[in-house]
mmCIF file of C-alpha atoms in Angstrom:
data_model
loop_
_atom_site.group_PDB
_atom_site.id
_atom_site.type_symbol
_atom_site.label_atom_id
_atom_site.label_comp_id
_atom_site.label_asym_id
_atom_site.label_seq_id
_atom_site.Cartn_x
_atom_site.Cartn_y
_atom_site.Cartn_z
ATOM 1 C CA MET U 604 4.544 -1.021 1.388
ATOM 2 C CA THR U 605 7.000 0.423 1.329
ATOM 3 C CA ARG U 606 6.557 -1.376 1.325
ATOM 4 C CA PRO U 607 9.568 -0.988 -0.411
ATOM 5 C CA SER U 608 7.832 -0.210 -1.696
ATOM 6 C CA SER U 609 2.396 -0.293 1.065
ATOM 7 C CA PRO U 610 -1.030 4.800 -0.192
ATOM 8 C CA VAL U 611 -3.034 5.790 2.627
ATOM 9 C CA LEU U 612 -5.802 5.737 9.923
ATOM 10 C CA ARG U 613 -7.607 4.762 13.010
ATOM 11 C CA ALA U 614 -6.178 6.275 16.236
ATOM 12 C CA ALA U 615 -5.905 10.042 16.258
ATOM 13 C CA ILE U 616 -6.898 10.515 12.620
ATOM 14 C CA GLY U 617 -9.074 7.521 11.800
ATOM 15 C CA VAL U 618 -12.406 9.329 11.991
ATOM 16 C CA ALA U 619 -11.142 12.320 10.029
ATOM 17 C CA VAL U 620 -9.714 10.128 7.279
ATOM 18 C CA ALA U 621 -12.814 8.062 6.790
ATOM 19 C CA SER U 622 -15.162 11.028 7.020
ATOM 20 C CA LEU U 623 -13.288 12.948 4.318
ATOM 21 C CA ALA U 624 -13.164 9.875 2.133
ATOM 22 C CA LEU U 625 -16.902 9.479 2.450
ATOM 23 C CA SER U 626 -17.657 13.080 1.635
ATOM 24 C CA ALA U 627 -15.249 13.254 -1.274
ATOM 25 C CA CYS U 628 -15.580 9.807 -2.705
ATOM 26 C CA GLY U 629 -18.489 7.926 -1.321
ATOM 27 C CA SER U 630 -18.113 5.408 1.331
ATOM 28 C CA ASN U 631 -11.618 1.267 4.266
ATOM 29 C CA SER U 632 -8.229 -1.925 12.494
ATOM 30 C CA LEU U 633 -6.151 -4.066 11.532
ATOM 31 C CA SER U 634 -7.382 -7.623 11.892
ATOM 32 C CA SER U 635 -6.605 -11.061 10.697
ATOM 33 C CA GLY U 636 -9.966 -11.565 9.101
ATOM 34 C CA GLY U 637 -13.628 -10.696 9.499
ATOM 35 C CA SER U 638 -14.060 -7.341 7.797
ATOM 36 C CA THR U 639 -14.048 -7.445 4.053
ATOM 37 C CA SER U 640 -14.828 -5.344 1.043
ATOM 38 C CA SER U 641 -16.101 -6.677 -2.221
ATOM 39 C CA GLY U 642 -16.047 -5.077 -5.602
ATOM 40 C CA PRO U 643 -19.027 -4.710 -7.897
ATOM 41 C CA ALA U 644 -20.952 -7.844 -8.750
ATOM 42 C CA PRO U 645 -19.462 -9.851 -11.604
ATOM 43 C CA THR U 646 -20.414 -8.531 -15.009
ATOM 44 C CA ALA U 647 -20.267 -9.946 -18.479
ATOM 45 C CA THR U 648 -16.644 -10.751 -19.190
ATOM 46 C CA LYS U 649 -15.111 -7.890 -21.141
ATOM 47 C CA ASN U 650 -12.293 -10.026 -22.478
ATOM 48 C CA ALA U 651 -12.650 -13.779 -22.947
ATOM 49 C CA ASP U 652 -8.892 -14.135 -23.433
ATOM 50 C CA LEU U 653 -8.259 -12.591 -20.028
ATOM 51 C CA ALA U 654 -10.916 -14.723 -18.351
ATOM 52 C CA ALA U 655 -9.361 -17.854 -19.815
ATOM 53 C CA LYS U 656 -6.110 -17.067 -17.984
ATOM 54 C CA LEU U 657 -7.670 -16.927 -14.521
ATOM 55 C CA PRO U 658 -6.520 -19.631 -12.080
ATOM 56 C CA ALA U 659 -9.007 -22.503 -11.796
ATOM 57 C CA LYS U 660 -9.966 -21.585 -8.215
ATOM 58 C CA ILE U 661 -10.977 -18.053 -9.254
ATOM 59 C CA LYS U 662 -12.861 -19.298 -12.302
ATOM 60 C CA SER U 663 -14.820 -21.647 -10.083
ATOM 61 C CA SER U 664 -15.660 -19.167 -7.330
ATOM 62 C CA GLY U 665 -16.143 -16.088 -9.508
ATOM 63 C CA GLU U 666 -14.174 -13.955 -7.062
ATOM 64 C CA ILE U 667 -10.593 -12.996 -6.230
ATOM 65 C CA VAL U 668 -9.848 -13.084 -2.487
ATOM 66 C CA ILE U 669 -7.305 -10.380 -1.657
ATOM 67 C CA GLY U 670 -5.272 -9.882 1.508
ATOM 68 C CA THR U 671 -4.750 -6.218 2.434
ATOM 69 C CA ASP U 672 -3.517 -4.151 5.382
ATOM 70 C CA ALA U 673 -6.443 -1.772 5.884
ATOM 71 C CA THR U 674 -4.509 0.886 7.845
ATOM 72 C CA TYR U 675 -2.760 2.568 4.928
ATOM 73 C CA ALA U 676 -4.872 5.512 3.769
ATOM 74 C CA PRO U 677 -5.423 6.590 1.062
ATOM 75 C CA ASN U 678 -4.379 3.305 -0.542
ATOM 76 C CA GLU U 679 -6.339 0.869 1.631
ATOM 77 C CA PHE U 680 -8.226 1.663 4.845
ATOM 78 C CA LEU U 681 -11.522 1.086 6.625
ATOM 79 C CA ALA U 682 -14.603 3.229 6.091
ATOM 80 C CA THR U 683 -16.521 4.642 9.056
ATOM 81 C CA ASP U 684 -18.528 1.422 9.375
ATOM 82 C CA GLY U 685 -15.304 -0.267 10.512
ATOM 83 C CA LYS U 686 -15.820 -3.066 8.009
ATOM 84 C CA THR U 687 -15.662 -1.848 4.439
ATOM 85 C CA VAL U 688 -12.196 -1.627 2.891
ATOM 86 C CA GLN U 689 -11.821 1.391 0.618
ATOM 87 C CA GLY U 690 -9.061 3.367 -1.039
ATOM 88 C CA MET U 691 -7.089 3.764 -4.238
ATOM 89 C CA ASP U 692 -5.990 0.134 -4.420
ATOM 90 C CA VAL U 693 -9.566 -1.031 -3.951
ATOM 91 C CA ASP U 694 -11.016 1.250 -6.616
ATOM 92 C CA LEU U 695 -8.302 0.434 -9.118
ATOM 93 C CA PHE U 696 -8.402 -3.316 -8.682
ATOM 94 C CA ASN U 697 -12.190 -3.434 -8.807
ATOM 95 C CA THR U 698 -11.881 -2.123 -12.365
ATOM 96 C CA VAL U 699 -9.205 -4.746 -13.097
ATOM 97 C CA ALA U 700 -11.467 -7.510 -11.798
ATOM 98 C CA GLN U 701 -14.277 -6.287 -14.020
ATOM 99 C CA GLU U 702 -12.030 -6.781 -17.044
ATOM 100 C CA PHE U 703 -11.935 -10.478 -16.075
ATOM 101 C CA GLY U 704 -15.660 -10.610 -15.298
ATOM 102 C CA VAL U 705 -15.130 -11.577 -11.645
ATOM 103 C CA LYS U 706 -15.583 -9.985 -8.237
ATOM 104 C CA ALA U 707 -12.823 -8.724 -5.888
ATOM 105 C CA ARG U 708 -13.089 -9.371 -2.135
ATOM 106 C CA PHE U 709 -10.650 -7.535 0.129
ATOM 107 C CA VAL U 710 -9.857 -9.164 3.480
ATOM 108 C CA PRO U 711 -7.978 -7.147 6.151
ATOM 109 C CA ALA U 712 -4.779 -8.783 7.442
ATOM 110 C CA ASN U 713 -1.534 -7.830 9.124
ATOM 111 C CA PHE U 714 0.854 -6.563 6.470
ATOM 112 C CA ASP U 715 3.608 -9.037 7.279
ATOM 113 C CA SER U 716 1.188 -11.984 6.963
ATOM 114 C CA ILE U 717 -0.108 -11.262 3.460
ATOM 115 C CA ILE U 718 2.651 -12.790 1.328
ATOM 116 C CA LEU U 719 2.561 -15.892 3.522
ATOM 117 C CA GLY U 720 -1.203 -15.959 3.002
ATOM 118 C CA VAL U 721 -0.752 -15.853 -0.766
ATOM 119 C CA ASP U 722 1.845 -18.640 -0.613
ATOM 120 C CA SER U 723 -0.429 -20.823 1.501
ATOM 121 C CA GLY U 724 -3.516 -20.293 -0.641
ATOM 122 C CA LYS U 725 -5.415 -18.321 2.005
ATOM 123 C CA PHE U 726 -5.472 -15.374 -0.400
ATOM 124 C CA ASP U 727 -5.559 -15.447 -4.194
ATOM 125 C CA MET U 728 -3.637 -12.174 -4.232
ATOM 126 C CA GLY U 729 -2.045 -9.587 -2.013
ATOM 127 C CA ILE U 730 -2.765 -5.913 -2.738
ATOM 128 C CA SER U 731 -1.380 -3.635 -0.058
ATOM 129 C CA SER U 732 1.074 -1.075 -1.437
ATOM 130 C CA PHE U 733 3.811 -3.686 -1.750
ATOM 131 C CA SER U 734 6.925 -2.163 -3.230
ATOM 132 C CA ILE U 735 8.577 -4.517 -5.679
ATOM 133 C CA THR U 736 11.901 -5.820 -4.399
ATOM 134 C CA ASP U 737 14.251 -8.576 -5.476
ATOM 135 C CA GLU U 738 13.691 -10.331 -2.155
ATOM 136 C CA ARG U 739 9.919 -10.381 -2.596
ATOM 137 C CA LYS U 740 10.232 -11.578 -6.192
ATOM 138 C CA LYS U 741 12.029 -14.648 -4.890
ATOM 139 C CA GLN U 742 8.853 -15.599 -3.029
ATOM 140 C CA VAL U 743 6.045 -14.456 -5.321
ATOM 141 C CA ASN U 744 5.224 -12.942 -8.700
ATOM 142 C CA MET U 745 4.626 -9.187 -8.680
ATOM 143 C CA VAL U 746 2.814 -7.049 -11.251
ATOM 144 C CA SER U 747 3.716 -3.344 -11.270
ATOM 145 C CA TYR U 748 0.830 -0.857 -11.267
ATOM 146 C CA TYR U 749 1.943 2.352 -9.486
ATOM 147 C CA THR U 750 5.074 4.051 -8.172
ATOM 148 C CA ALA U 751 5.811 5.671 -4.814
ATOM 149 C CA GLY U 752 8.808 6.768 -2.786
ATOM 150 C CA THR U 753 9.547 7.328 0.884
ATOM 151 C CA GLN U 754 8.550 10.533 2.675
ATOM 152 C CA TRP U 755 9.535 11.614 6.198
ATOM 153 C CA ILE U 756 6.869 13.359 8.285
ATOM 154 C CA ALA U 757 7.304 15.379 11.485
ATOM 155 C CA ALA U 758 5.138 17.527 13.745
ATOM 156 C CA LYS U 759 4.118 20.902 12.341
ATOM 157 C CA GLY U 760 7.035 23.296 12.494
ATOM 158 C CA ASN U 761 9.474 20.396 12.893
ATOM 159 C CA PRO U 762 10.209 21.282 16.542
ATOM 160 C CA LYS U 763 12.855 18.547 16.892
ATOM 161 C CA LYS U 764 14.640 19.764 13.739
ATOM 162 C CA VAL U 765 14.352 16.334 12.129
ATOM 163 C CA ASN U 766 16.807 15.758 9.294
ATOM 164 C CA PRO U 767 16.354 12.388 7.549
ATOM 165 C CA ASP U 768 20.091 12.279 6.857
ATOM 166 C CA ASP U 769 20.962 12.854 10.518
ATOM 167 C CA ALA U 770 18.178 11.527 12.753
ATOM 168 C CA CYS U 771 20.592 10.069 15.313
ATOM 169 C CA GLY U 772 19.138 9.993 18.823
ATOM 170 C CA LEU U 773 15.587 10.811 17.693
ATOM 171 C CA ASN U 774 12.434 8.745 18.161
ATOM 172 C CA VAL U 775 11.268 7.605 14.729
ATOM 173 C CA ALA U 776 8.116 5.548 14.108
ATOM 174 C CA VAL U 777 7.716 3.087 11.251
ATOM 175 C CA GLN U 778 5.458 0.207 10.262
ATOM 176 C CA LYS U 779 6.579 -3.376 10.773
ATOM 177 C CA ALA U 780 7.901 -5.342 7.779
ATOM 178 C CA THR U 781 8.140 -2.333 5.454
ATOM 179 C CA THR U 782 11.078 -1.159 3.413
ATOM 180 C CA GLN U 783 10.987 1.977 5.536
ATOM 181 C CA LEU U 784 11.920 -0.165 8.538
ATOM 182 C CA ASP U 785 14.943 -1.416 6.584
ATOM 183 C CA ASP U 786 15.733 2.177 5.648
ATOM 184 C CA VAL U 787 15.661 3.619 9.172
ATOM 185 C CA THR U 788 17.535 0.604 10.568
ATOM 186 C CA ALA U 789 20.361 1.237 8.103
ATOM 187 C CA ARG U 790 20.375 4.927 9.027
ATOM 188 C CA SER U 791 20.638 4.037 12.706
ATOM 189 C CA LYS U 792 23.653 1.806 12.015
ATOM 190 C CA LYS U 793 25.337 4.720 10.277
ATOM 191 C CA CYS U 794 24.759 6.775 13.402
ATOM 192 C CA THR U 795 26.434 4.255 15.688
ATOM 193 C CA SER U 796 29.277 3.710 13.211
ATOM 194 C CA ALA U 797 29.955 7.432 13.405
ATOM 195 C CA GLY U 798 29.976 7.335 17.194
ATOM 196 C CA LYS U 799 26.551 8.963 17.525
ATOM 197 C CA LYS U 800 23.435 7.807 19.357
ATOM 198 C CA PRO U 801 21.286 5.260 17.490
ATOM 199 C CA ILE U 802 17.838 6.162 16.225
ATOM 200 C CA ASN U 803 15.193 4.964 18.671
ATOM 201 C CA ILE U 804 13.014 3.053 16.202
ATOM 202 C CA ILE U 805 9.390 2.642 17.261
ATOM 203 C CA VAL U 806 7.891 -0.235 15.270
ATOM 204 C CA GLU U 807 4.104 -0.482 14.994
ATOM 205 C CA VAL U 808 1.949 -3.168 13.358
ATOM 206 C CA GLY U 809 -0.318 -0.662 11.586
ATOM 207 C CA GLN U 810 0.401 2.628 9.831
ATOM 208 C CA ASP U 811 -2.469 4.250 11.720
ATOM 209 C CA LYS U 812 -0.538 3.752 14.976
ATOM 210 C CA VAL U 813 2.650 5.080 13.365
ATOM 211 C CA THR U 814 0.887 8.307 12.460
ATOM 212 C CA ALA U 815 -0.701 8.531 15.908
ATOM 213 C CA ASP U 816 2.756 8.236 17.489
ATOM 214 C CA VAL U 817 3.841 11.417 15.723
ATOM 215 C CA THR U 818 0.665 13.389 16.388
ATOM 216 C CA SER U 819 0.807 12.457 20.086
ATOM 217 C CA GLY U 820 4.495 13.316 20.444
ATOM 218 C CA LYS U 821 5.570 9.764 21.221
ATOM 219 C CA ALA U 822 7.685 9.891 18.048
ATOM 220 C CA ASP U 823 9.603 12.837 16.629
ATOM 221 C CA ALA U 824 9.031 11.690 13.058
ATOM 222 C CA MET U 825 7.854 8.851 10.869
ATOM 223 C CA LEU U 826 8.633 7.607 7.397
ATOM 224 C CA ALA U 827 6.119 5.990 5.060
ATOM 225 C CA ASP U 828 5.202 5.646 1.408
ATOM 226 C CA SER U 829 4.906 9.113 -0.103
ATOM 227 C CA PRO U 830 1.145 9.046 -0.874
ATOM 228 C CA VAL U 831 0.438 7.737 2.621
ATOM 229 C CA GLY U 832 2.614 10.253 4.420
ATOM 230 C CA LEU U 833 1.307 13.209 2.442
ATOM 231 C CA TYR U 834 -2.292 12.064 2.909
ATOM 232 C CA ALA U 835 -1.695 11.903 6.680
ATOM 233 C CA VAL U 836 -0.482 15.499 6.605
ATOM 234 C CA LYS U 837 -3.777 16.589 5.033
ATOM 235 C CA GLN U 838 -5.950 14.536 7.359
ATOM 236 C CA THR U 839 -4.430 15.638 10.665
ATOM 237 C CA GLY U 840 -5.559 19.235 10.399
ATOM 238 C CA GLY U 841 -2.152 20.879 10.287
ATOM 239 C CA GLN U 842 -0.556 18.753 13.022
ATOM 240 C CA LEU U 843 2.049 17.285 10.654
ATOM 241 C CA GLU U 844 4.303 18.402 7.816
ATOM 242 C CA PRO U 845 6.610 16.690 5.299
ATOM 243 C CA VAL U 846 10.354 16.832 5.969
ATOM 244 C CA GLY U 847 12.831 16.590 3.102
ATOM 245 C CA SER U 848 12.137 15.247 -0.369
ATOM 246 C CA ILE U 849 10.605 12.002 -1.595
ATOM 247 C CA TYR U 850 13.316 9.450 -2.368
ATOM 248 C CA ASP U 851 13.830 5.827 -3.434
ATOM 249 C CA SER U 852 10.810 5.750 -5.727
ATOM 250 C CA ALA U 853 9.850 2.207 -6.668
ATOM 251 C CA PRO U 854 6.855 0.475 -8.225
ATOM 252 C CA TYR U 855 4.054 -1.094 -6.224
ATOM 253 C CA GLY U 856 3.173 -4.629 -7.236
ATOM 254 C CA TYR U 857 0.195 -6.957 -7.071
ATOM 255 C CA VAL U 858 1.290 -10.142 -5.302
ATOM 256 C CA ILE U 859 0.326 -13.526 -6.764
ATOM 257 C CA PRO U 860 1.737 -17.042 -6.313
ATOM 258 C CA LYS U 861 5.064 -17.781 -7.961
ATOM 259 C CA SER U 862 3.441 -20.509 -10.074
ATOM 260 C CA GLU U 863 0.870 -18.194 -11.702
ATOM 261 C CA THR U 864 2.842 -16.565 -14.490
ATOM 262 C CA GLU U 865 -0.022 -16.685 -16.978
ATOM 263 C CA PHE U 866 -2.334 -14.891 -14.567
ATOM 264 C CA GLY U 867 0.386 -12.312 -13.946
ATOM 265 C CA ASN U 868 0.721 -11.535 -17.622
ATOM 266 C CA ALA U 869 -3.070 -11.298 -17.903
ATOM 267 C CA LEU U 870 -3.088 -8.707 -15.100
ATOM 268 C CA VAL U 871 -0.527 -6.695 -17.081
ATOM 269 C CA ASP U 872 -2.786 -6.827 -20.139
ATOM 270 C CA ALA U 873 -5.821 -5.752 -18.095
ATOM 271 C CA LEU U 874 -3.951 -2.761 -16.679
ATOM 272 C CA LYS U 875 -2.866 -1.735 -20.161
ATOM 273 C CA GLN U 876 -6.485 -1.797 -21.298
ATOM 274 C CA LEU U 877 -7.540 0.350 -18.333
ATOM 275 C CA GLU U 878 -4.745 2.820 -19.025
ATOM 276 C CA SER U 879 -5.870 3.072 -22.625
ATOM 277 C CA SER U 880 -9.507 3.659 -21.661
ATOM 278 C CA GLY U 881 -8.679 6.261 -19.015
ATOM 279 C CA ALA U 882 -10.150 4.210 -16.172
ATOM 280 C CA TYR U 883 -6.710 3.660 -14.624
ATOM 281 C CA LYS U 884 -5.924 7.334 -14.056
ATOM 282 C CA GLN U 885 -9.517 8.015 -13.054
ATOM 283 C CA ALA U 886 -9.159 5.593 -10.119
ATOM 284 C CA LEU U 887 -5.991 7.374 -8.979
ATOM 285 C CA ALA U 888 -7.392 10.867 -9.463
ATOM 286 C CA LYS U 889 -10.295 10.081 -7.137
ATOM 287 C CA TRP U 890 -7.739 10.036 -4.304
ATOM 288 C CA GLY U 891 -5.525 12.826 -5.637
ATOM 289 C CA ILE U 892 -2.476 10.610 -6.163
ATOM 290 C CA GLN U 893 -2.313 10.359 -9.948
ATOM 291 C CA THR U 894 1.279 11.619 -9.919
ATOM 292 C CA GLY U 895 2.306 8.031 -9.203
ATOM 293 C CA ALA U 896 0.691 6.702 -12.383
ATOM 294 C CA ILE U 897 2.795 4.497 -14.671
ATOM 295 C CA ASN U 898 2.280 3.075 -18.149
ATOM 296 C CA ASN U 899 4.997 0.417 -18.178
ATOM 297 C CA PHE U 900 3.068 -2.294 -16.356
ATOM 298 C CA ALA U 901 5.090 -5.494 -16.140
ATOM 299 C CA LEU U 902 5.406 -8.881 -14.478
ATOM 300 C CA ASN U 903 8.407 -8.936 -12.142
ATOM 301 C CA PRO U 904 10.046 -5.753 -13.499
#
């Protein structure tokens, strides 16, 4: 997440988000475990070569256990039952898992704990709108599958006259451990270097709380991954609006252990097959965010 980046809300908009998702798409809070979402039951392996490249643990269990921050609609969030993880990332990776003939199981977790969970073996993968960065690639392998930038969001009418390039002295909400937090921190330092007031940065664990801060007036603005910010605008019934243009576009990446290069390359091959068949863009179009589609999938781009 931009993570840089991750896209895609409990608090003030949680019910509205999930209800729209259900009506438009069928039937994702933040917790360290418990609620999960599984993909379709394993099917006959579509590609024996891909299946052969699965890590031994996944071959044995027949499922891929995935850590995800289920507060990031429309990329990953909880359905109205409060348990089922849904969203673009879920739909897309379920089709990837089917290419390997295994099942995907999404487990909600705090965003900043997911990479550690992959490193420790708690999760087989992390899928949570993670922007690919050099720092993250030092820890894990990352497979690119989508691209997103950063979008600032303010209250409708922008009453505080928020300008992303001069937000000094304003209250700005952002999710913990995201590239947006790095972004707004750097902007605040520029403010103080110029003799202006720093940005009052409000850091929340979940994106749902970030959005609620803006709708409630606690924060003057927020910044998030572009699909997530723009989705929040739609779901809050005209309470929010985008401010400025999308910037710093970067690919999202699937997170896997640093040792699993073969599996990473197999994920690239599976994505290429889905792009060729049309299933890749179909998964994105379901959530109206196909503008972030890519075709240059790669391991550690």
